[in-house]
Amino acid sequence: MEKFCVSIPKIELHAHLNGSLSRATLKDLGCLEEDVQIYNKSDIDLQTCFQLFSVAHKATSDVNSVKYVTKQVIKEFADDNVLYLELRTTPREEQNMTEEEYIEAVVDGITSHKSPIVVKLLLSLDRRRSIEEQRKTVKSIIKFKKLYPDIVKGIDLSGNPSFGEFYEDLFIEARYNGLFTAIHCAEIKNDIEAERILNFNPDRIGHGTFLHPESGGSQRLWQMNKMLQIPTEICLTSNVICRTTKSYKEHHIQAWIKDELPFSLCTDDKGVFNTSLSKEFFLAYQHLNLNREQLWKISRNSIDYSFASNREKQELRIKLKEWRQENMQ
Ligand code: 5GP
């Protein structure tokens, strides 16, 4: 079954660029073994998790390293039989790089990679930043969406959920300018914010951990989620390692499966959590009793939830169908 999970063509919708750097890539960039080792934890908590990103951020503080890691991450996803990848990253200013130069370097990495995979970019707002800083970033995101409409597809809200807030106006502006919206929602218990995000009706939400009453949410939130049917990006390993979910068996995805709600399987931060999309599929088989047919459907349905163009979606559906005819009859 492990082989099946590797070979099935997959769709990745929730991957943070700097969380996805492999140890090999970090070492290439001169990171010390002891820094890379801190990624080897199998049980941390959500707060510690946010400290780990500083290793990758330090290693990617100029345009050359940003372009290099973008290409490396794309290659690693392609090698894992990911056909379509939505990478997301937070535009960041460093001593030798402006926020816009950072975005340009990521786009450069995307346009110059040589792997057999379709890649799109979502740009993230860090919720720790002030509304003024976030507004400035939104302006740049809209500018890059206009410059690279086939690549820059959406906007994300991420960063430590214990800080900051969801500024709806910024997302309204982004949506008005043609960007899709993917918002981390209910990663920690915060019913008021979760309701505000659901009311905004994003194109997708990330995690959705504390929505269902049995995983700490509420009937009201769950009813909204059921009514809205917003596709949810599920990150099994990330949630278990960060202990926002007790175990794979008790993962909140069970509620999505039971109520037949839309979701996709994703890696979140494959470097930090030492995972791959194939591993996430295998975990779903092992702990959630999903069979080959159900796993194939997760891949196929994820195409519908993606921000690809209609033509790209059609091509992906054909590839998945052909693979099924050759491998599952
Ligand atoms: P980057 O945006 O620098 O490419 O990727 C790392 C950043 O993604 C982190 O600093 C953090 O802001 C965000 N991130 C990565 N994983 C998570 C997650 O599980 N939850 C949230 N809310 N943000 C995350």
PDB file of N, CA and C in Angstrom, residues 110-210:
ATOM      1  N   ILE A 110       9.604  29.557  -9.616  1.00  0.00           N
ATOM      2  CA  ILE A 110       8.468  28.823 -10.203  1.00  0.00           C
ATOM      3  C   ILE A 110       8.557  28.805 -11.728  1.00  0.00           C
ATOM      4  N   THR A 111       8.940  29.937 -12.317  1.00  0.00           N
ATOM      5  CA  THR A 111       8.967  29.966 -13.794  1.00  0.00           C
ATOM      6  C   THR A 111      10.183  29.237 -14.365  1.00  0.00           C
ATOM      7  N   SER A 112      11.213  29.018 -13.536  1.00  0.00           N
ATOM      8  CA  SER A 112      12.423  28.415 -14.119  1.00  0.00           C
ATOM      9  C   SER A 112      12.640  26.955 -13.717  1.00  0.00           C
ATOM     10  N   HIS A 113      11.731  26.364 -12.948  1.00  0.00           N
ATOM     11  CA  HIS A 113      11.954  24.962 -12.572  1.00  0.00           C
ATOM     12  C   HIS A 113      11.745  24.059 -13.784  1.00  0.00           C
ATOM     13  N   LYS A 114      12.323  22.859 -13.714  1.00  0.00           N
ATOM     14  CA  LYS A 114      12.258  21.987 -14.898  1.00  0.00           C
ATOM     15  C   LYS A 114      11.458  20.711 -14.607  1.00  0.00           C
ATOM     16  N   SER A 115      10.715  20.721 -13.518  1.00  0.00           N
ATOM     17  CA  SER A 115      10.048  19.478 -13.109  1.00  0.00           C
ATOM     18  C   SER A 115       8.677  19.337 -13.764  1.00  0.00           C
ATOM     19  N   PRO A 116       8.208  18.070 -13.951  1.00  0.00           N
ATOM     20  CA  PRO A 116       6.901  17.845 -14.579  1.00  0.00           C
ATOM     21  C   PRO A 116       5.762  18.054 -13.576  1.00  0.00           C
ATOM     22  N   ILE A 117       5.448  19.294 -13.298  1.00  0.00           N
ATOM     23  CA  ILE A 117       4.455  19.610 -12.260  1.00  0.00           C
ATOM     24  C   ILE A 117       3.941  21.032 -12.530  1.00  0.00           C
ATOM     25  N   VAL A 118       2.661  21.248 -12.265  1.00  0.00           N
ATOM     26  CA  VAL A 118       2.093  22.599 -12.407  1.00  0.00           C
ATOM     27  C   VAL A 118       2.170  23.268 -11.035  1.00  0.00           C
ATOM     28  N   VAL A 119       2.715  24.482 -10.999  1.00  0.00           N
ATOM     29  CA  VAL A 119       2.898  25.159  -9.703  1.00  0.00           C
ATOM     30  C   VAL A 119       2.201  26.519  -9.706  1.00  0.00           C
ATOM     31  N   LYS A 120       1.462  26.778  -8.642  1.00  0.00           N
ATOM     32  CA  LYS A 120       0.834  28.089  -8.448  1.00  0.00           C
ATOM     33  C   LYS A 120       1.304  28.660  -7.119  1.00  0.00           C
ATOM     34  N   LEU A 121       1.111  29.959  -6.973  1.00  0.00           N
ATOM     35  CA  LEU A 121       1.600  30.622  -5.760  1.00  0.00           C
ATOM     36  C   LEU A 121       0.458  31.314  -5.009  1.00  0.00           C
ATOM     37  N   LEU A 122       0.415  31.086  -3.716  1.00  0.00           N
ATOM     38  CA  LEU A 122      -0.467  31.862  -2.831  1.00  0.00           C
ATOM     39  C   LEU A 122       0.459  32.697  -1.953  1.00  0.00           C
ATOM     40  N   LEU A 123       0.117  33.939  -1.739  1.00  0.00           N
ATOM     41  CA  LEU A 123       0.964  34.774  -0.883  1.00  0.00           C
ATOM     42  C   LEU A 123       0.250  34.970   0.455  1.00  0.00           C
ATOM     43  N   SER A 124       1.041  34.843   1.522  1.00  0.00           N
ATOM     44  CA  SER A 124       0.455  34.794   2.868  1.00  0.00           C
ATOM     45  C   SER A 124       0.607  36.113   3.607  1.00  0.00           C
ATOM     46  N   LEU A 125      -0.398  36.400   4.411  1.00  0.00           N
ATOM     47  CA  LEU A 125      -0.282  37.496   5.374  1.00  0.00           C
ATOM     48  C   LEU A 125       0.051  36.861   6.715  1.00  0.00           C
ATOM     49  N   ASP A 126       1.042  37.417   7.402  1.00  0.00           N
ATOM     50  CA  ASP A 126       1.396  36.919   8.728  1.00  0.00           C
ATOM     51  C   ASP A 126       0.526  37.656   9.749  1.00  0.00           C
ATOM     52  N   ARG A 127      -0.298  36.904  10.475  1.00  0.00           N
ATOM     53  CA  ARG A 127      -1.270  37.549  11.354  1.00  0.00           C
ATOM     54  C   ARG A 127      -0.632  38.278  12.525  1.00  0.00           C
ATOM     55  N   ARG A 128       0.656  38.043  12.756  1.00  0.00           N
ATOM     56  CA  ARG A 128       1.358  38.773  13.829  1.00  0.00           C
ATOM     57  C   ARG A 128       1.597  40.226  13.451  1.00  0.00           C
ATOM     58  N   ARG A 129       1.600  40.499  12.131  1.00  0.00           N
ATOM     59  CA  ARG A 129       1.936  41.858  11.691  1.00  0.00           C
ATOM     60  C   ARG A 129       0.743  42.802  11.857  1.00  0.00           C
ATOM     61  N   SER A 130       1.048  44.092  11.939  1.00  0.00           N
ATOM     62  CA  SER A 130      -0.015  45.094  12.138  1.00  0.00           C
ATOM     63  C   SER A 130      -0.871  45.201  10.870  1.00  0.00           C
ATOM     64  N   ILE A 131      -2.036  45.800  11.031  1.00  0.00           N
ATOM     65  CA  ILE A 131      -2.924  45.945   9.865  1.00  0.00           C
ATOM     66  C   ILE A 131      -2.252  46.810   8.790  1.00  0.00           C
ATOM     67  N   GLU A 132      -1.471  47.810   9.205  1.00  0.00           N
ATOM     68  CA  GLU A 132      -0.804  48.673   8.211  1.00  0.00           C
ATOM     69  C   GLU A 132       0.222  47.853   7.410  1.00  0.00           C
ATOM     70  N   GLU A 133       0.981  47.035   8.126  1.00  0.00           N
ATOM     71  CA  GLU A 133       1.972  46.205   7.423  1.00  0.00           C
ATOM     72  C   GLU A 133       1.269  45.229   6.481  1.00  0.00           C
ATOM     73  N   GLN A 134       0.183  44.640   6.966  1.00  0.00           N
ATOM     74  CA  GLN A 134      -0.538  43.668   6.127  1.00  0.00           C
ATOM     75  C   GLN A 134      -1.153  44.356   4.908  1.00  0.00           C
ATOM     76  N   ARG A 135      -1.630  45.582   5.111  1.00  0.00           N
ATOM     77  CA  ARG A 135      -2.236  46.299   3.976  1.00  0.00           C
ATOM     78  C   ARG A 135      -1.192  46.551   2.887  1.00  0.00           C
ATOM     79  N   LYS A 136       0.027  46.869   3.331  1.00  0.00           N
ATOM     80  CA  LYS A 136       1.123  47.119   2.377  1.00  0.00           C
ATOM     81  C   LYS A 136       1.409  45.823   1.587  1.00  0.00           C
ATOM     82  N   THR A 137       1.412  44.708   2.318  1.00  0.00           N
ATOM     83  CA  THR A 137       1.672  43.425   1.645  1.00  0.00           C
ATOM     84  C   THR A 137       0.553  43.111   0.647  1.00  0.00           C
ATOM     85  N   VAL A 138      -0.694  43.390   1.028  1.00  0.00           N
ATOM     86  CA  VAL A 138      -1.815  43.115   0.114  1.00  0.00           C
ATOM     87  C   VAL A 138      -1.635  43.906  -1.186  1.00  0.00           C
ATOM     88  N   LYS A 139      -1.188  45.145  -1.061  1.00  0.00           N
ATOM     89  CA  LYS A 139      -0.952  45.973  -2.267  1.00  0.00           C
ATOM     90  C   LYS A 139       0.046  45.280  -3.198  1.00  0.00           C
ATOM     91  N   SER A 140       1.142  44.778  -2.589  1.00  0.00           N
ATOM     92  CA  SER A 140       2.157  44.095  -3.403  1.00  0.00           C
ATOM     93  C   SER A 140       1.586  42.818  -4.009  1.00  0.00           C
ATOM     94  N   ILE A 141       0.792  42.102  -3.231  1.00  0.00           N
ATOM     95  CA  ILE A 141       0.213  40.843  -3.736  1.00  0.00           C
ATOM     96  C   ILE A 141      -0.658  41.135  -4.959  1.00  0.00           C
ATOM     97  N   ILE A 142      -1.461  42.186  -4.865  1.00  0.00           N
ATOM     98  CA  ILE A 142      -2.346  42.540  -5.985  1.00  0.00           C
ATOM     99  C   ILE A 142      -1.500  42.939  -7.210  1.00  0.00           C
ATOM    100  N   LYS A 143      -0.416  43.668  -6.937  1.00  0.00           N
ATOM    101  CA  LYS A 143       0.482  44.071  -8.030  1.00  0.00           C
ATOM    102  C   LYS A 143       1.040  42.821  -8.742  1.00  0.00           C
ATOM    103  N   PHE A 144       1.492  41.844  -7.942  1.00  0.00           N
ATOM    104  CA  PHE A 144       2.088  40.636  -8.547  1.00  0.00           C
ATOM    105  C   PHE A 144       1.034  39.750  -9.203  1.00  0.00           C
ATOM    106  N   LYS A 145      -0.180  39.784  -8.683  1.00  0.00           N
ATOM    107  CA  LYS A 145      -1.280  39.036  -9.317  1.00  0.00           C
ATOM    108  C   LYS A 145      -1.496  39.585 -10.738  1.00  0.00           C
ATOM    109  N   LYS A 146      -1.387  40.915 -10.866  1.00  0.00           N
ATOM    110  CA  LYS A 146      -1.583  41.521 -12.197  1.00  0.00           C
ATOM    111  C   LYS A 146      -0.404  41.198 -13.121  1.00  0.00           C
ATOM    112  N   LEU A 147       0.800  41.171 -12.542  1.00  0.00           N
ATOM    113  CA  LEU A 147       1.991  40.888 -13.363  1.00  0.00           C
ATOM    114  C   LEU A 147       2.063  39.425 -13.802  1.00  0.00           C
ATOM    115  N   TYR A 148       1.651  38.522 -12.907  1.00  0.00           N
ATOM    116  CA  TYR A 148       1.773  37.068 -13.173  1.00  0.00           C
ATOM    117  C   TYR A 148       0.445  36.362 -12.892  1.00  0.00           C
ATOM    118  N   PRO A 149      -0.586  36.675 -13.692  1.00  0.00           N
ATOM    119  CA  PRO A 149      -1.919  36.131 -13.377  1.00  0.00           C
ATOM    120  C   PRO A 149      -2.011  34.605 -13.440  1.00  0.00           C
ATOM    121  N   ASP A 150      -1.101  33.965 -14.191  1.00  0.00           N
ATOM    122  CA  ASP A 150      -1.160  32.496 -14.279  1.00  0.00           C
ATOM    123  C   ASP A 150      -0.451  31.824 -13.117  1.00  0.00           C
ATOM    124  N   ILE A 151       0.306  32.605 -12.354  1.00  0.00           N
ATOM    125  CA  ILE A 151       1.069  32.013 -11.246  1.00  0.00           C
ATOM    126  C   ILE A 151       0.509  32.440  -9.890  1.00  0.00           C
ATOM    127  N   VAL A 152       0.376  33.735  -9.695  1.00  0.00           N
ATOM    128  CA  VAL A 152      -0.109  34.229  -8.390  1.00  0.00           C
ATOM    129  C   VAL A 152      -1.633  34.082  -8.366  1.00  0.00           C
ATOM    130  N   LYS A 153      -2.100  33.142  -7.569  1.00  0.00           N
ATOM    131  CA  LYS A 153      -3.519  32.793  -7.631  1.00  0.00           C
ATOM    132  C   LYS A 153      -4.299  33.195  -6.387  1.00  0.00           C
ATOM    133  N   GLY A 154      -3.618  33.271  -5.243  1.00  0.00           N
ATOM    134  CA  GLY A 154      -4.432  33.477  -4.048  1.00  0.00           C
ATOM    135  C   GLY A 154      -3.703  34.138  -2.909  1.00  0.00           C
ATOM    136  N   ILE A 155      -4.469  34.355  -1.851  1.00  0.00           N
ATOM    137  CA  ILE A 155      -3.931  34.966  -0.634  1.00  0.00           C
ATOM    138  C   ILE A 155      -4.313  34.068   0.546  1.00  0.00           C
ATOM    139  N   ASP A 156      -3.382  33.995   1.499  1.00  0.00           N
ATOM    140  CA  ASP A 156      -3.561  33.106   2.653  1.00  0.00           C
ATOM    141  C   ASP A 156      -3.391  33.930   3.927  1.00  0.00           C
ATOM    142  N   LEU A 157      -4.026  33.509   4.992  1.00  0.00           N
ATOM    143  CA  LEU A 157      -3.745  34.109   6.304  1.00  0.00           C
ATOM    144  C   LEU A 157      -3.137  33.013   7.163  1.00  0.00           C
ATOM    145  N   SER A 158      -1.892  33.242   7.609  1.00  0.00           N
ATOM    146  CA  SER A 158      -1.255  32.219   8.454  1.00  0.00           C
ATOM    147  C   SER A 158      -0.402  32.894   9.514  1.00  0.00           C
ATOM    148  N   GLY A 159       0.518  32.151  10.099  1.00  0.00           N
ATOM    149  CA  GLY A 159       1.289  32.654  11.228  1.00  0.00           C
ATOM    150  C   GLY A 159       0.651  32.190  12.527  1.00  0.00           C
ATOM    151  N   ASN A 160       1.336  32.467  13.625  1.00  0.00           N
ATOM    152  CA  ASN A 160       0.905  31.956  14.930  1.00  0.00           C
ATOM    153  C   ASN A 160      -0.523  32.398  15.284  1.00  0.00           C
ATOM    154  N   PRO A 161      -1.449  31.428  15.406  1.00  0.00           N
ATOM    155  CA  PRO A 161      -2.853  31.792  15.617  1.00  0.00           C
ATOM    156  C   PRO A 161      -3.138  32.388  17.001  1.00  0.00           C
ATOM    157  N   SER A 162      -2.148  32.340  17.897  1.00  0.00           N
ATOM    158  CA  SER A 162      -2.363  32.943  19.223  1.00  0.00           C
ATOM    159  C   SER A 162      -2.210  34.462  19.183  1.00  0.00           C
ATOM    160  N   PHE A 163      -1.763  34.973  18.048  1.00  0.00           N
ATOM    161  CA  PHE A 163      -1.542  36.420  17.938  1.00  0.00           C
ATOM    162  C   PHE A 163      -2.344  36.983  16.772  1.00  0.00           C
ATOM    163  N   GLY A 164      -2.589  38.281  16.826  1.00  0.00           N
ATOM    164  CA  GLY A 164      -3.178  38.988  15.695  1.00  0.00           C
ATOM    165  C   GLY A 164      -4.622  38.612  15.441  1.00  0.00           C
ATOM    166  N   GLU A 165      -5.115  39.046  14.296  1.00  0.00           N
ATOM    167  CA  GLU A 165      -6.505  38.739  13.970  1.00  0.00           C
ATOM    168  C   GLU A 165      -6.732  38.698  12.455  1.00  0.00           C
ATOM    169  N   PHE A 166      -7.964  38.316  12.116  1.00  0.00           N
ATOM    170  CA  PHE A 166      -8.380  38.244  10.716  1.00  0.00           C
ATOM    171  C   PHE A 166      -8.981  39.596  10.333  1.00  0.00           C
ATOM    172  N   TYR A 167      -8.274  40.336   9.460  1.00  0.00           N
ATOM    173  CA  TYR A 167      -8.796  41.633   9.012  1.00  0.00           C
ATOM    174  C   TYR A 167      -9.582  41.406   7.723  1.00  0.00           C
ATOM    175  N   GLU A 168     -10.884  41.338   7.874  1.00  0.00           N
ATOM    176  CA  GLU A 168     -11.739  40.965   6.740  1.00  0.00           C
ATOM    177  C   GLU A 168     -11.580  41.929   5.554  1.00  0.00           C
ATOM    178  N   ASP A 169     -11.440  43.224   5.848  1.00  0.00           N
ATOM    179  CA  ASP A 169     -11.368  44.215   4.758  1.00  0.00           C
ATOM    180  C   ASP A 169     -10.241  43.898   3.777  1.00  0.00           C
ATOM    181  N   LEU A 170      -9.124  43.424   4.316  1.00  0.00           N
ATOM    182  CA  LEU A 170      -7.976  43.126   3.449  1.00  0.00           C
ATOM    183  C   LEU A 170      -8.314  41.983   2.489  1.00  0.00           C
ATOM    184  N   PHE A 171      -9.066  41.014   3.002  1.00  0.00           N
ATOM    185  CA  PHE A 171      -9.428  39.873   2.157  1.00  0.00           C
ATOM    186  C   PHE A 171     -10.519  40.249   1.156  1.00  0.00           C
ATOM    187  N   ILE A 172     -11.367  41.192   1.552  1.00  0.00           N
ATOM    188  CA  ILE A 172     -12.389  41.671   0.602  1.00  0.00           C
ATOM    189  C   ILE A 172     -11.676  42.357  -0.574  1.00  0.00           C
ATOM    190  N   GLU A 173     -10.672  43.157  -0.244  1.00  0.00           N
ATOM    191  CA  GLU A 173      -9.930  43.855  -1.300  1.00  0.00           C
ATOM    192  C   GLU A 173      -9.213  42.855  -2.227  1.00  0.00           C
ATOM    193  N   ALA A 174      -8.602  41.851  -1.592  1.00  0.00           N
ATOM    194  CA  ALA A 174      -7.890  40.836  -2.379  1.00  0.00           C
ATOM    195  C   ALA A 174      -8.871  40.101  -3.293  1.00  0.00           C
ATOM    196  N   ARG A 175      -9.999  39.729  -2.738  1.00  0.00           N
ATOM    197  CA  ARG A 175     -11.023  39.008  -3.529  1.00  0.00           C
ATOM    198  C   ARG A 175     -11.510  39.888  -4.674  1.00  0.00           C
ATOM    199  N   TYR A 176     -11.735  41.145  -4.377  1.00  0.00           N
ATOM    200  CA  TYR A 176     -12.209  42.093  -5.399  1.00  0.00           C
ATOM    201  C   TYR A 176     -11.215  42.159  -6.560  1.00  0.00           C
ATOM    202  N   ASN A 177      -9.942  41.967  -6.235  1.00  0.00           N
ATOM    203  CA  ASN A 177      -8.885  42.019  -7.263  1.00  0.00           C
ATOM    204  C   ASN A 177      -8.579  40.655  -7.870  1.00  0.00           C
ATOM    205  N   GLY A 178      -9.481  39.716  -7.696  1.00  0.00           N
ATOM    206  CA  GLY A 178      -9.378  38.443  -8.416  1.00  0.00           C
ATOM    207  C   GLY A 178      -8.561  37.360  -7.733  1.00  0.00           C
ATOM    208  N   LEU A 179      -8.189  37.580  -6.470  1.00  0.00           N
ATOM    209  CA  LEU A 179      -7.413  36.543  -5.772  1.00  0.00           C
ATOM    210  C   LEU A 179      -8.340  35.554  -5.071  1.00  0.00           C
ATOM    211  N   PHE A 180      -7.982  34.279  -5.145  1.00  0.00           N
ATOM    212  CA  PHE A 180      -8.682  33.275  -4.341  1.00  0.00           C
ATOM    213  C   PHE A 180      -8.222  33.420  -2.884  1.00  0.00           C
ATOM    214  N   THR A 181      -9.058  32.964  -1.965  1.00  0.00           N
ATOM    215  CA  THR A 181      -8.714  33.112  -0.540  1.00  0.00           C
ATOM    216  C   THR A 181      -8.665  31.752   0.145  1.00  0.00           C
ATOM    217  N   ALA A 182      -7.560  31.519   0.864  1.00  0.00           N
ATOM    218  CA  ALA A 182      -7.397  30.287   1.654  1.00  0.00           C
ATOM    219  C   ALA A 182      -6.975  30.747   3.046  1.00  0.00           C
ATOM    220  N   ILE A 183      -7.774  30.464   4.038  1.00  0.00           N
ATOM    221  CA  ILE A 183      -7.533  31.071   5.351  1.00  0.00           C
ATOM    222  C   ILE A 183      -7.393  29.995   6.430  1.00  0.00           C
ATOM    223  N   HIS A 184      -6.304  30.059   7.191  1.00  0.00           N
ATOM    224  CA  HIS A 184      -6.168  29.154   8.347  1.00  0.00           C
ATOM    225  C   HIS A 184      -7.301  29.483   9.316  1.00  0.00           C
ATOM    226  N   CYS A 185      -8.034  28.474   9.703  1.00  0.00           N
ATOM    227  CA  CYS A 185      -9.244  28.735  10.494  1.00  0.00           C
ATOM    228  C   CYS A 185      -9.362  27.723  11.635  1.00  0.00           C
ATOM    229  N   ALA A 186      -9.635  28.211  12.842  1.00  0.00           N
ATOM    230  CA  ALA A 186      -9.887  27.342  14.005  1.00  0.00           C
ATOM    231  C   ALA A 186      -8.740  26.368  14.272  1.00  0.00           C
ATOM    232  N   GLU A 187      -7.509  26.855  14.137  1.00  0.00           N
ATOM    233  CA  GLU A 187      -6.345  26.016  14.477  1.00  0.00           C
ATOM    234  C   GLU A 187      -6.233  25.862  15.981  1.00  0.00           C
ATOM    235  N   ILE A 188      -6.655  26.925  16.676  1.00  0.00           N
ATOM    236  CA  ILE A 188      -6.797  26.847  18.132  1.00  0.00           C
ATOM    237  C   ILE A 188      -8.245  27.240  18.421  1.00  0.00           C
ATOM    238  N   LYS A 189      -8.674  27.027  19.659  1.00  0.00           N
ATOM    239  CA  LYS A 189     -10.083  27.374  19.930  1.00  0.00           C
ATOM    240  C   LYS A 189     -10.244  28.887  19.950  1.00  0.00           C
ATOM    241  N   ASN A 190     -11.060  29.372  19.030  1.00  0.00           N
ATOM    242  CA  ASN A 190     -11.365  30.799  18.956  1.00  0.00           C
ATOM    243  C   ASN A 190     -12.656  30.907  18.137  1.00  0.00           C
ATOM    244  N   ASP A 191     -13.771  30.610  18.822  1.00  0.00           N
ATOM    245  CA  ASP A 191     -15.056  30.487  18.109  1.00  0.00           C
ATOM    246  C   ASP A 191     -15.466  31.779  17.416  1.00  0.00           C
ATOM    247  N   ILE A 192     -15.143  32.897  18.063  1.00  0.00           N
ATOM    248  CA  ILE A 192     -15.594  34.173  17.471  1.00  0.00           C
ATOM    249  C   ILE A 192     -14.876  34.405  16.139  1.00  0.00           C
ATOM    250  N   GLU A 193     -13.556  34.198  16.149  1.00  0.00           N
ATOM    251  CA  GLU A 193     -12.815  34.402  14.897  1.00  0.00           C
ATOM    252  C   GLU A 193     -13.214  33.368  13.842  1.00  0.00           C
ATOM    253  N   ALA A 194     -13.380  32.110  14.284  1.00  0.00           N
ATOM    254  CA  ALA A 194     -13.752  31.058  13.312  1.00  0.00           C
ATOM    255  C   ALA A 194     -15.070  31.426  12.636  1.00  0.00           C
ATOM    256  N   GLU A 195     -16.019  31.954  13.405  1.00  0.00           N
ATOM    257  CA  GLU A 195     -17.306  32.325  12.815  1.00  0.00           C
ATOM    258  C   GLU A 195     -17.141  33.489  11.827  1.00  0.00           C
ATOM    259  N   ARG A 196     -16.278  34.428  12.164  1.00  0.00           N
ATOM    260  CA  ARG A 196     -16.033  35.563  11.250  1.00  0.00           C
ATOM    261  C   ARG A 196     -15.427  35.060   9.934  1.00  0.00           C
ATOM    262  N   ILE A 197     -14.498  34.111  10.064  1.00  0.00           N
ATOM    263  CA  ILE A 197     -13.848  33.584   8.848  1.00  0.00           C
ATOM    264  C   ILE A 197     -14.862  32.801   8.009  1.00  0.00           C
ATOM    265  N   LEU A 198     -15.647  31.954   8.659  1.00  0.00           N
ATOM    266  CA  LEU A 198     -16.636  31.176   7.892  1.00  0.00           C
ATOM    267  C   LEU A 198     -17.641  32.105   7.221  1.00  0.00           C
ATOM    268  N   ASN A 199     -18.044  33.160   7.945  1.00  0.00           N
ATOM    269  CA  ASN A 199     -18.990  34.118   7.370  1.00  0.00           C
ATOM    270  C   ASN A 199     -18.438  34.790   6.119  1.00  0.00           C
ATOM    271  N   PHE A 200     -17.123  34.959   6.088  1.00  0.00           N
ATOM    272  CA  PHE A 200     -16.479  35.554   4.905  1.00  0.00           C
ATOM    273  C   PHE A 200     -16.555  34.593   3.705  1.00  0.00           C
ATOM    274  N   ASN A 201     -16.727  33.305   4.040  1.00  0.00           N
ATOM    275  CA  ASN A 201     -16.873  32.268   3.012  1.00  0.00           C
ATOM    276  C   ASN A 201     -15.653  32.167   2.083  1.00  0.00           C
ATOM    277  N   PRO A 202     -14.466  31.860   2.665  1.00  0.00           N
ATOM    278  CA  PRO A 202     -13.262  31.753   1.832  1.00  0.00           C
ATOM    279  C   PRO A 202     -13.380  30.597   0.837  1.00  0.00           C
ATOM    280  N   ASP A 203     -12.515  30.606  -0.161  1.00  0.00           N
ATOM    281  CA  ASP A 203     -12.543  29.505  -1.141  1.00  0.00           C
ATOM    282  C   ASP A 203     -12.099  28.196  -0.502  1.00  0.00           C
ATOM    283  N   ARG A 204     -11.157  28.306   0.458  1.00  0.00           N
ATOM    284  CA  ARG A 204     -10.760  27.108   1.221  1.00  0.00           C
ATOM    285  C   ARG A 204     -10.368  27.546   2.629  1.00  0.00           C
ATOM    286  N   ILE A 205     -10.459  26.619   3.584  1.00  0.00           N
ATOM    287  CA  ILE A 205      -9.903  26.917   4.902  1.00  0.00           C
ATOM    288  C   ILE A 205      -8.803  25.903   5.225  1.00  0.00           C
ATOM    289  N   GLY A 206      -7.861  26.335   6.075  1.00  0.00           N
ATOM    290  CA  GLY A 206      -6.784  25.440   6.504  1.00  0.00           C
ATOM    291  C   GLY A 206      -7.081  24.899   7.889  1.00  0.00           C
ATOM    292  N   HIS A 207      -6.875  23.600   8.052  1.00  0.00           N
ATOM    293  CA  HIS A 207      -6.985  22.873   9.334  1.00  0.00           C
ATOM    294  C   HIS A 207      -8.425  22.682   9.827  1.00  0.00           C
ATOM    295  N   GLY A 208      -9.090  23.735  10.265  1.00  0.00           N
ATOM    296  CA  GLY A 208     -10.458  23.590  10.786  1.00  0.00           C
ATOM    297  C   GLY A 208     -10.533  22.713  12.029  1.00  0.00           C
ATOM    298  N   THR A 209      -9.463  22.724  12.812  1.00  0.00           N
ATOM    299  CA  THR A 209      -9.342  21.775  13.936  1.00  0.00           C
ATOM    300  C   THR A 209     -10.467  21.934  14.964  1.00  0.00           C
ATOM    301  N   PHE A 210     -10.729  23.167  15.373  1.00  0.00           N
ATOM    302  CA  PHE A 210     -11.697  23.386  16.459  1.00  0.00           C
ATOM    303  C   PHE A 210     -13.039  23.881  15.904  1.00  0.00           C
TER     304      PHE A 210
END
